[in-house]
Coordinates of C-alpha atoms in Angstrom, one line a residue:
X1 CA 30.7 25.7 55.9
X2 CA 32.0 22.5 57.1
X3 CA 28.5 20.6 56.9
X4 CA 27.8 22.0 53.5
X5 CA 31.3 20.6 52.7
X6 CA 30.1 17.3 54.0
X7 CA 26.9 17.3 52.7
X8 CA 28.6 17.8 48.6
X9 CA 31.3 15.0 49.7
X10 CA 27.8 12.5 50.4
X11 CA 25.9 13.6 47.7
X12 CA 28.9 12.9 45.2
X13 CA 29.4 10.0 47.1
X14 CA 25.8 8.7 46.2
X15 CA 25.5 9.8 43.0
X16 CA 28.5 7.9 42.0
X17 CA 26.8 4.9 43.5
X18 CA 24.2 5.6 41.8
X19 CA 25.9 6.0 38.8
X20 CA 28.0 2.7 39.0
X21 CA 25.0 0.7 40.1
X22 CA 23.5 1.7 36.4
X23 CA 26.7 0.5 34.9
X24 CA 26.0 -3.0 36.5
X25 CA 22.5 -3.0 35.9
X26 CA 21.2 -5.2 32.8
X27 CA 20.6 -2.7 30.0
X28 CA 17.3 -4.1 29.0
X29 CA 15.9 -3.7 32.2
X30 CA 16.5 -0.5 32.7
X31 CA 15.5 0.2 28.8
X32 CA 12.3 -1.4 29.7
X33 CA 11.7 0.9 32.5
X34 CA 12.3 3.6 30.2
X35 CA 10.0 2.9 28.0
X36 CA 7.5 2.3 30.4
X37 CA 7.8 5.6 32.2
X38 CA 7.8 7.1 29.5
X39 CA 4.4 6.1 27.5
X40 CA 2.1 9.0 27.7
X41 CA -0.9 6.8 25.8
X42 CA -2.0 3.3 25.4
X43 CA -3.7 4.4 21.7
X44 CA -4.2 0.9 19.6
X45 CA -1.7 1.1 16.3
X46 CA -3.8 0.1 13.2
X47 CA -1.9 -0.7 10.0
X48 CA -3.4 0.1 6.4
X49 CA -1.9 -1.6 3.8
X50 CA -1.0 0.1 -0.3
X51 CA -2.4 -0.7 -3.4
X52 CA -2.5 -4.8 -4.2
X53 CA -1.9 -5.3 -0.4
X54 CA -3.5 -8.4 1.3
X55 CA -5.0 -9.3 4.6
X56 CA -3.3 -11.8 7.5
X57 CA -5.9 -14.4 6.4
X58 CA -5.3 -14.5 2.8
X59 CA -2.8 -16.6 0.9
X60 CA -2.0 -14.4 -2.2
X61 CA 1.6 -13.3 -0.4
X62 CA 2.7 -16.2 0.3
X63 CA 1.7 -18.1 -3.1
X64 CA 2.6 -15.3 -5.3
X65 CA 5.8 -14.0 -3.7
X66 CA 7.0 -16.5 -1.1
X67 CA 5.8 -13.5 1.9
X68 CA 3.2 -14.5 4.6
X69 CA 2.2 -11.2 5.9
X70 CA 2.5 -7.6 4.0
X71 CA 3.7 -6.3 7.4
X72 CA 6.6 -8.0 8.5
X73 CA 6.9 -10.8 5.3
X74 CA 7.4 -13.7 7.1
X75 CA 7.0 -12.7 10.4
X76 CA 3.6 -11.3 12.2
X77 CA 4.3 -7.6 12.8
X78 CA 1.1 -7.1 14.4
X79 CA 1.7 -9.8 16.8
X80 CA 5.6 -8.7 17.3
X81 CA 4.1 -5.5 18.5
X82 CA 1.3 -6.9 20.7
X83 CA 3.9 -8.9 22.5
X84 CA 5.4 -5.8 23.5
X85 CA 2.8 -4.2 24.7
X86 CA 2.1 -1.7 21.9
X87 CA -2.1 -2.6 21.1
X88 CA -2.0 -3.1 17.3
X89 CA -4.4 -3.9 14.2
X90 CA -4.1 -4.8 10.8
X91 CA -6.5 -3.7 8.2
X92 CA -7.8 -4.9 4.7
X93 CA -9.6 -2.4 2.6
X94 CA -9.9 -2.8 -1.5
X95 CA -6.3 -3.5 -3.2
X96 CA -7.5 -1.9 -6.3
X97 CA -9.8 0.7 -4.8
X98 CA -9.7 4.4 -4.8
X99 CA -8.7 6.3 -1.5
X100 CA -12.4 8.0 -0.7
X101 CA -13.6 4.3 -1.0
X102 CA -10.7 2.3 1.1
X103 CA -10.7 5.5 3.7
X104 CA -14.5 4.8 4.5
X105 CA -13.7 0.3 4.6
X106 CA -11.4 1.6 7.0
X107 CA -13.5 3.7 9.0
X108 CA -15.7 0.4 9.1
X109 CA -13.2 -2.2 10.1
X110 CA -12.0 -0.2 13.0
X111 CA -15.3 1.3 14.2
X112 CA -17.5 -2.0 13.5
X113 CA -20.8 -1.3 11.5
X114 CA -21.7 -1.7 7.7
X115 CA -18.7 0.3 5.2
X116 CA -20.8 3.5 3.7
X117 CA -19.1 5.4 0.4
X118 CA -21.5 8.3 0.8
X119 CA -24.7 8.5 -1.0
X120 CA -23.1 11.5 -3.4
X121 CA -20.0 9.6 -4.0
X122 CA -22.0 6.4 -5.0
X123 CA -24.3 8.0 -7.5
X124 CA -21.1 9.8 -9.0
X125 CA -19.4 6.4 -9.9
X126 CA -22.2 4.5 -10.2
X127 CA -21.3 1.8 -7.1
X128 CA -23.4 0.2 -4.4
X129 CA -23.3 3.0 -1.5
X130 CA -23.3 0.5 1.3
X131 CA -20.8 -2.3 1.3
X132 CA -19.3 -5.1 4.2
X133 CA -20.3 -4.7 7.8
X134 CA -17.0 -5.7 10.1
X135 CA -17.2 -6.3 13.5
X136 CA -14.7 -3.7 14.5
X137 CA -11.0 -3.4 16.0
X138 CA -11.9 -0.8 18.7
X139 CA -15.2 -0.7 19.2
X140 CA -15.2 2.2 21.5
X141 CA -13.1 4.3 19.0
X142 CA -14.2 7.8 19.6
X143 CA -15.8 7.2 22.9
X144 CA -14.7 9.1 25.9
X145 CA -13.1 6.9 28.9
X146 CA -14.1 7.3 32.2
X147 CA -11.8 10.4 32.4
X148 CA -13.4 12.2 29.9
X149 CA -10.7 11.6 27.2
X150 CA -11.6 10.4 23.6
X151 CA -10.4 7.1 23.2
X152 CA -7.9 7.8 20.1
X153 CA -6.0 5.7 17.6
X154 CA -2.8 5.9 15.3
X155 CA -2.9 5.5 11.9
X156 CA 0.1 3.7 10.2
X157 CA 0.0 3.4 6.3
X158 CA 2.6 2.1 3.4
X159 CA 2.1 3.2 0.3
X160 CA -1.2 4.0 -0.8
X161 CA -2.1 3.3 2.7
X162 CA -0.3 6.4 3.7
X163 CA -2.7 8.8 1.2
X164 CA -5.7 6.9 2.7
X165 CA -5.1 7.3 6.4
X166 CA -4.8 10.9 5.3
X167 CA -7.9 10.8 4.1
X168 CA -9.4 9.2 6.3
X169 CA -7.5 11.4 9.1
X170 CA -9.7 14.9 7.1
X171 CA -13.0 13.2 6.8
X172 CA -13.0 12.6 10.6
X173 CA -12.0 16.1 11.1
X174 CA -13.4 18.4 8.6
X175 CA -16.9 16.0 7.3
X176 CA -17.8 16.0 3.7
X177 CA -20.5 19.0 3.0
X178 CA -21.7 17.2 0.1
X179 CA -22.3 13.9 1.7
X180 CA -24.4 15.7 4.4
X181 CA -26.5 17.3 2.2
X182 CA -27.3 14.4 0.0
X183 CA -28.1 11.7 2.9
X184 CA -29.4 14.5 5.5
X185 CA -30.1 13.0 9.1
X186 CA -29.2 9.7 7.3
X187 CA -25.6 10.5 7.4
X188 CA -22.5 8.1 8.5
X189 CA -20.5 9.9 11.3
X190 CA -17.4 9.9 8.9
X191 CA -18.7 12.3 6.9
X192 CA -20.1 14.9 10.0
X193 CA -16.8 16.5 10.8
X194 CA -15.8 17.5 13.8
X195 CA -14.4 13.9 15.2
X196 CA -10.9 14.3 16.7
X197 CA -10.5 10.5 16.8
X198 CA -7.1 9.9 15.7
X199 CA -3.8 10.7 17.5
X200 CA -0.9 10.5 14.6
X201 CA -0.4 9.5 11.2
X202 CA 2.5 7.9 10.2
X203 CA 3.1 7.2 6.1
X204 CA 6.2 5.1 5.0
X205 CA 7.2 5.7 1.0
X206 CA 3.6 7.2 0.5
X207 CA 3.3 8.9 -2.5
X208 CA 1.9 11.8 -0.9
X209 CA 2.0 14.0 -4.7
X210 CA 1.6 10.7 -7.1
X211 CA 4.3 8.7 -8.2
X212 CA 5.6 8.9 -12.1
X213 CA 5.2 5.1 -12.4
X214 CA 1.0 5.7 -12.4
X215 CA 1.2 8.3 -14.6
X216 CA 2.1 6.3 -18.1
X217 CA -0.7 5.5 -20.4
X218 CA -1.1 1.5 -20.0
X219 CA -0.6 1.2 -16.1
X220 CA -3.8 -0.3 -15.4
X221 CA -3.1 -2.9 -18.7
X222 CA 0.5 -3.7 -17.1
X223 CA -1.2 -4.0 -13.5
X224 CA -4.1 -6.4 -15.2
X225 CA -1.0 -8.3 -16.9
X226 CA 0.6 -9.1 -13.7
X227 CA -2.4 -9.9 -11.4
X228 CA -3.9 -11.8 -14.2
X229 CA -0.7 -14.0 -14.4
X230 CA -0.7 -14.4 -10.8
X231 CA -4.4 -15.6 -10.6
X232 CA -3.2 -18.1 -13.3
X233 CA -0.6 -19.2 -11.1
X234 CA -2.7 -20.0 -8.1
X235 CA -5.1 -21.8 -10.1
X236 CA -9.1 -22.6 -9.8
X237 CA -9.4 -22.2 -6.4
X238 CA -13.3 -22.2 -4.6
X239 CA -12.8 -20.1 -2.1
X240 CA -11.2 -16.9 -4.1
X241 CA -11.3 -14.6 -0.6
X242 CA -8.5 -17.3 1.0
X243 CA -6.5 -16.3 -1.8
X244 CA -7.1 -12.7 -2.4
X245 CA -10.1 -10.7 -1.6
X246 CA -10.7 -7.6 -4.2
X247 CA -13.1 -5.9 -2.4
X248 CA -14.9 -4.6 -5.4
X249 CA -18.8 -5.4 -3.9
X250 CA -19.8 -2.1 -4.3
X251 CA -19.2 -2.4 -8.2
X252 CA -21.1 -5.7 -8.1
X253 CA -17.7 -7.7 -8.9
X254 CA -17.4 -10.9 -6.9
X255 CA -16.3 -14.2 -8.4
X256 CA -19.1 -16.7 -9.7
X257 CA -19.6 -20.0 -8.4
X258 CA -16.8 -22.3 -10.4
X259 CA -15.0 -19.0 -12.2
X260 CA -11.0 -19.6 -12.1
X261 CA -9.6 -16.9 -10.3
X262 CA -7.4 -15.6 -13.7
X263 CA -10.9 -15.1 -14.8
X264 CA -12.4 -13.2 -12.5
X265 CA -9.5 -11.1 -12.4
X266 CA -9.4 -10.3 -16.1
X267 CA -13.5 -9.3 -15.7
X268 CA -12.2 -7.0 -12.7
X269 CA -9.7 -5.1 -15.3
X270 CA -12.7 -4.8 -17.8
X271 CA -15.0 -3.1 -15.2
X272 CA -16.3 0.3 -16.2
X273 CA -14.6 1.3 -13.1
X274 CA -11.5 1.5 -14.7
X275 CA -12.6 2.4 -18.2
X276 CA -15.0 5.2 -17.4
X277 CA -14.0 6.6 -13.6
X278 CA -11.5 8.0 -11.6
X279 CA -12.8 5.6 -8.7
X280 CA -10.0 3.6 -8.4
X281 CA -6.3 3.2 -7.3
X282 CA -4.5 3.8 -10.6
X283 CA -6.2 7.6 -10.6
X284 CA -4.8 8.1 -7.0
X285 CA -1.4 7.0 -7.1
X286 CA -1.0 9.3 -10.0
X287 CA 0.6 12.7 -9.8
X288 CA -2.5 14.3 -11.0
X289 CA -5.3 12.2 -8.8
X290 CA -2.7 12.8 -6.0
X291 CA -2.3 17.0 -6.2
X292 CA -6.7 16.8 -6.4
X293 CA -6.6 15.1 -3.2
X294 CA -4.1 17.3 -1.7
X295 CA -6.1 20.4 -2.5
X296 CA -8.8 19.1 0.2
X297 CA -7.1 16.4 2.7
X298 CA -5.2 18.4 5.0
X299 CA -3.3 18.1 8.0
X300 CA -5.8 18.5 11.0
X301 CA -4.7 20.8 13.9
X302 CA -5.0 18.2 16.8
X303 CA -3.3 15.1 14.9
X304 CA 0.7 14.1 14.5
X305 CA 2.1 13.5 10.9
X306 CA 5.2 11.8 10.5
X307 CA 6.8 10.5 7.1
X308 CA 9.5 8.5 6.0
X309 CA 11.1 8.4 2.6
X310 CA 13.1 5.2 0.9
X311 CA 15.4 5.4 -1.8
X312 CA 16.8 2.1 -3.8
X313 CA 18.6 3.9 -6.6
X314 CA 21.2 5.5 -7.5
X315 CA 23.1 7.5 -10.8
X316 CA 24.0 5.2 -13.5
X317 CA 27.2 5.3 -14.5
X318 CA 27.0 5.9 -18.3
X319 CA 24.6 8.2 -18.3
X320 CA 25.6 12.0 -19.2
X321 CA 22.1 13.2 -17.9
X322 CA 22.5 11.6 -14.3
X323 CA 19.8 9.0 -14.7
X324 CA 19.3 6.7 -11.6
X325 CA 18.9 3.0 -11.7
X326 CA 18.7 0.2 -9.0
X327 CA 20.8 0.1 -7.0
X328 CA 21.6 -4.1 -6.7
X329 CA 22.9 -3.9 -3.7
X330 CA 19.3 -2.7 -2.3
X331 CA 17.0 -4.1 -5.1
X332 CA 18.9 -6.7 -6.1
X333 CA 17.1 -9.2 -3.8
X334 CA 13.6 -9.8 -5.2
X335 CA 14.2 -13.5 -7.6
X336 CA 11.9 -13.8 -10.5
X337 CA 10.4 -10.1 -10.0
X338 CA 14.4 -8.3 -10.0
X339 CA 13.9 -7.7 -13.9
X340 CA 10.2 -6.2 -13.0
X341 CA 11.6 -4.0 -10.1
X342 CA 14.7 -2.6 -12.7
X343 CA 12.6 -1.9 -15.2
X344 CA 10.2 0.3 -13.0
X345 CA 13.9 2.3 -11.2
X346 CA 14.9 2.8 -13.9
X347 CA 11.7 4.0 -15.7
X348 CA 11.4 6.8 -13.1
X349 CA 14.8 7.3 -13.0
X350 CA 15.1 8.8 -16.2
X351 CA 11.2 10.2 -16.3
X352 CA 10.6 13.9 -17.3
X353 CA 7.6 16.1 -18.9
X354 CA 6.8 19.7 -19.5
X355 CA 3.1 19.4 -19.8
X356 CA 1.5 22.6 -18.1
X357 CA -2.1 20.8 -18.6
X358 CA -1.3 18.9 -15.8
X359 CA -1.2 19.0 -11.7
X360 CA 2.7 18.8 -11.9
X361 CA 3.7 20.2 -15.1
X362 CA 7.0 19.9 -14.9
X363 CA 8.9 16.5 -14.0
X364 CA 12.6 16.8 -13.9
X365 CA 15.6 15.3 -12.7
X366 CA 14.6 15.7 -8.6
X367 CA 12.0 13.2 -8.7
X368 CA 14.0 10.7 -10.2
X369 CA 15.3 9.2 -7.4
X370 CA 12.9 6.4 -6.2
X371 CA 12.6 3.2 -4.3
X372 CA 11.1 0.8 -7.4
X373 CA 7.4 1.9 -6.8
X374 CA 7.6 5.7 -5.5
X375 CA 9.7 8.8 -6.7
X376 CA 11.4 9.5 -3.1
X377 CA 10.8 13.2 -3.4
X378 CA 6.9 12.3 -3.1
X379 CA 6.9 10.9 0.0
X380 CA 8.4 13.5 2.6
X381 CA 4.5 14.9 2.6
X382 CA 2.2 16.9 0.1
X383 CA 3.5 19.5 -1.5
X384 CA 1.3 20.5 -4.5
X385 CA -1.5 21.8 -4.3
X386 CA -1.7 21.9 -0.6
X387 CA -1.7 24.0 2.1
X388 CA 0.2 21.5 5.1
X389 CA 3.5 22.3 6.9
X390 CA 6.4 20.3 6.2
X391 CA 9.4 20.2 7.9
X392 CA 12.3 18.0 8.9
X393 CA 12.0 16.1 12.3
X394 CA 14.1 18.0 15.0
X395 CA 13.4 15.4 18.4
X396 CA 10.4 17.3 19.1
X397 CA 6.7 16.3 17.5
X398 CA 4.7 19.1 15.7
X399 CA 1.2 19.0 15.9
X400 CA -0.7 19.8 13.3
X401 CA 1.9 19.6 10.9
X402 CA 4.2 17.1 8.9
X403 CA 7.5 15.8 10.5
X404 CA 9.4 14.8 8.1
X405 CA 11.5 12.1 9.5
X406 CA 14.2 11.4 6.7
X407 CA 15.3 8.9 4.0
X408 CA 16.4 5.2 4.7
X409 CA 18.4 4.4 1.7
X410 CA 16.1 0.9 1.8
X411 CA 13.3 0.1 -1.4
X412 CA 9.8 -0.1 -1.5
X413 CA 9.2 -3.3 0.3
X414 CA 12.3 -3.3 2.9
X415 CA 10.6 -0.7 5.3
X416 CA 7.4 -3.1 5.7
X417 CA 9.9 -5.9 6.3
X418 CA 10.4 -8.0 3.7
X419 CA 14.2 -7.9 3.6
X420 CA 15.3 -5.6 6.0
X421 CA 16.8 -6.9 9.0
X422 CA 15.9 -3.8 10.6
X423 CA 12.3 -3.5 9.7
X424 CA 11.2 -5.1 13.2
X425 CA 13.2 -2.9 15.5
X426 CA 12.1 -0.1 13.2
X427 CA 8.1 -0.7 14.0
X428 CA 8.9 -1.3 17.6
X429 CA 11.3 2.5 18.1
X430 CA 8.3 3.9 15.7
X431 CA 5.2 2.2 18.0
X432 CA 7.5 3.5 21.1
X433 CA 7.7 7.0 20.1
X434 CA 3.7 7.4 19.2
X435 CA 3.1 5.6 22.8
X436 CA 5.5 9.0 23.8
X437 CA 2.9 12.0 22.4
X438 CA 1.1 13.5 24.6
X439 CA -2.8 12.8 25.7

């Protein structure tokens, strides 16, 4: 008895050494250590960008709207996250193109090899099938390692980007049945099925069931206006791509030798592949293109899904039927576009229907909450017309399901970083935890 006595006196003894040391020791060492143990994969992070995003080599961000980089604004979140170790990538698919079409330039810019839309899908909306060959981020993508492993990736998308990682996530997975019967032995791996290639997918203010803002007659006219205006802004420049690349090739729009960029932008709005198709981003982002992509993209059983929601509004004080505006304390921030970014809040914010012709029939006062581009009850996952789990994040990652991870009372833009303060340390805890799941 007396040696077991001794034995708790020395073990107390140590641990409150132990314990003290700690105290003493500099927090970010030991956080460092943490986070070292505690990486379970070394998975490259590859960013997609929403609709009228732009790449790290073009210009439009920082001419049009004083903002370097869509990720981060005016800093380099890609290159804030490599310097911590977390491997990561950012993509540049078609600003103005459908999900099916940006979903396969992705597949291309990550894998390397020459972007094919699918021989079915190409005859449908009468486009090139073949478009850009890239290099490739991670060459081996889909490879196993010398341990047999497949060499995996995570998907992170804003936005749009967040419905086309999606996709992008069930083509790998599931195949398209149509594309393989219509190209044969001839087919591009991304439409085979059976690929688990991708780790997690992580959507921030994704309209995963459309957003009301897409659904008003005019949209693509008002989204013509704007980019039009802007391509008058920057002028005649001769190397249009610098500025802003549209990524239309595969509808045979590129800009002629000497054409102003306003120009070639206006014959981009005038394509038949706005007038005549549902090929394009102004479909997607609506509630009814959204609920026809829900019905096949679905959560695959061996990839993570988180979301995150934003919400810039709030109730306006004279109305009777609880309307929401913007909120200026969040939106307030954005100069010569604040008027543009009111208009839209407060557009949603008072948005309703009862039209049992479409997808979502009826649009009430729960979706009018929104961040100034996105009703916040669309982006916690897909909920019409699809099958996929959603539920709120408890600590612990589902597979094969959506983990909702809550709603940061920021707008649109703030979670990529352009006025947040927060937005960095929020990519680096997000890039920490999907370096956490599991092999």
């Amino acid at each position: 008895m007396v040696k077991r006595s001794k034995c708790k006196k020395l073990g107390a003894l140590l641990l409150t050494a132990a314990l003290t040391l700690s105290v003493f020791l500099p927090s970010t060492v030991s956080a460092a250590a943490k986070e070292s143990e505690s990486r379970q994969n070394d998975y490259p992070i590859v960013l997609c960008h929403g609709c009228n995003g732009w790449g790290r080599d073009e210009a439009f961000g920082r001419l049009a709207f004083n903002t370097k980089y869509y990720w981060g604004g005016n800093v380099d979140f890609q290159e804030e996250l490599n310097d911590r170790g977390f491997t990561t990538y950012t993509a540049a698919v078609g600003p103005l193109s459908s999900n099916w079409d940006r979903a396969c330039e992705l597949y291309a810019e990550i894998k390397g090899g020459t972007v094919d839309y699918g021989e079915a899908h190409a005859k449908r909306y009468g486009h090139a099938r073949f478009g850009r060959t890239y290099k490739g981020f991670v060459k081996d993508w889909g490879a196993e390692d010398e341990d047999g492993n497949i060499n995996k990736i995570h998907l992170i998308g804003h936005s749009q980007g967040g419905q086309t990682v999606r996709l992008l996530s069930a083509l790998l997975g599931e195949g398209s049945e149509e594309e393989r019967a219509a190209s044969g032995e001839k087919v591009s791996p991304l439409f085979e099925g059976g690929h688990s290639w991708i780790d997690s997918v992580t959507t921030l203010a994704s309209p995963h069931d459309g957003t009301t803002l897409a659904d008003v007659k005019g949209t693509n006219k008002f989204a013509a206006i704007l980019l039009s205006a802007a391509g008058s802004t920057l002028g005649n420049f001769q190397n249009s791509a610098e500025i802003y690349d549209i990524k239309l090739d595969q509808f045979g729009l590129k800009r002629k030798s000497g054409e102003s960029l306003k120009s070639f932008l206006d014959r981009v709005f005038k394509s038949s592949m706005w007038t005549n198709s549902k090929d394009n981003c102004a479909y997607d982002l609506g509630t009814d293109g959204a609920v026809v992509q829900n019905q096949w993209v679905t959560a695959q059983p061996d990839t993570y899904y988180f979301s995150w929601g934003c919400l810039g509004t709030k109730k306006a004080l004279l109305s009777l039927d609880g309307h929401q505006v913007a909120d200026p304390l969040i939106m307030g921030d954005k100069k010569l576009y604040n008027a543009q970014w009111a208009a839209q809040a407060a557009f949603m914010g008072s948005y309703h229907r009862k039209d049992y012709s479409r997808e979502i029939p009826v649009i009430d006062e729960k979706w009018w909450p929104n961040d100034g581009y996105v009703n916040t009850i669309s982006e916690s996952g897909p909920h019409y017309g699809s099958t996929d789990v959603i539920e709120d994040y408890n600590g612990t990652p589902e597979i094969g399901q959506w983990n909702f991870m809550g709603t940061k009372h920021i707008d649109h833009e703030d979670i990529i970083g352009r006025n947040w303060d927060g937005a960095l340390d929020f990519f680096v805890e997000t890039a920490t935890m999907l370096s956490q799941l599991p092999k």
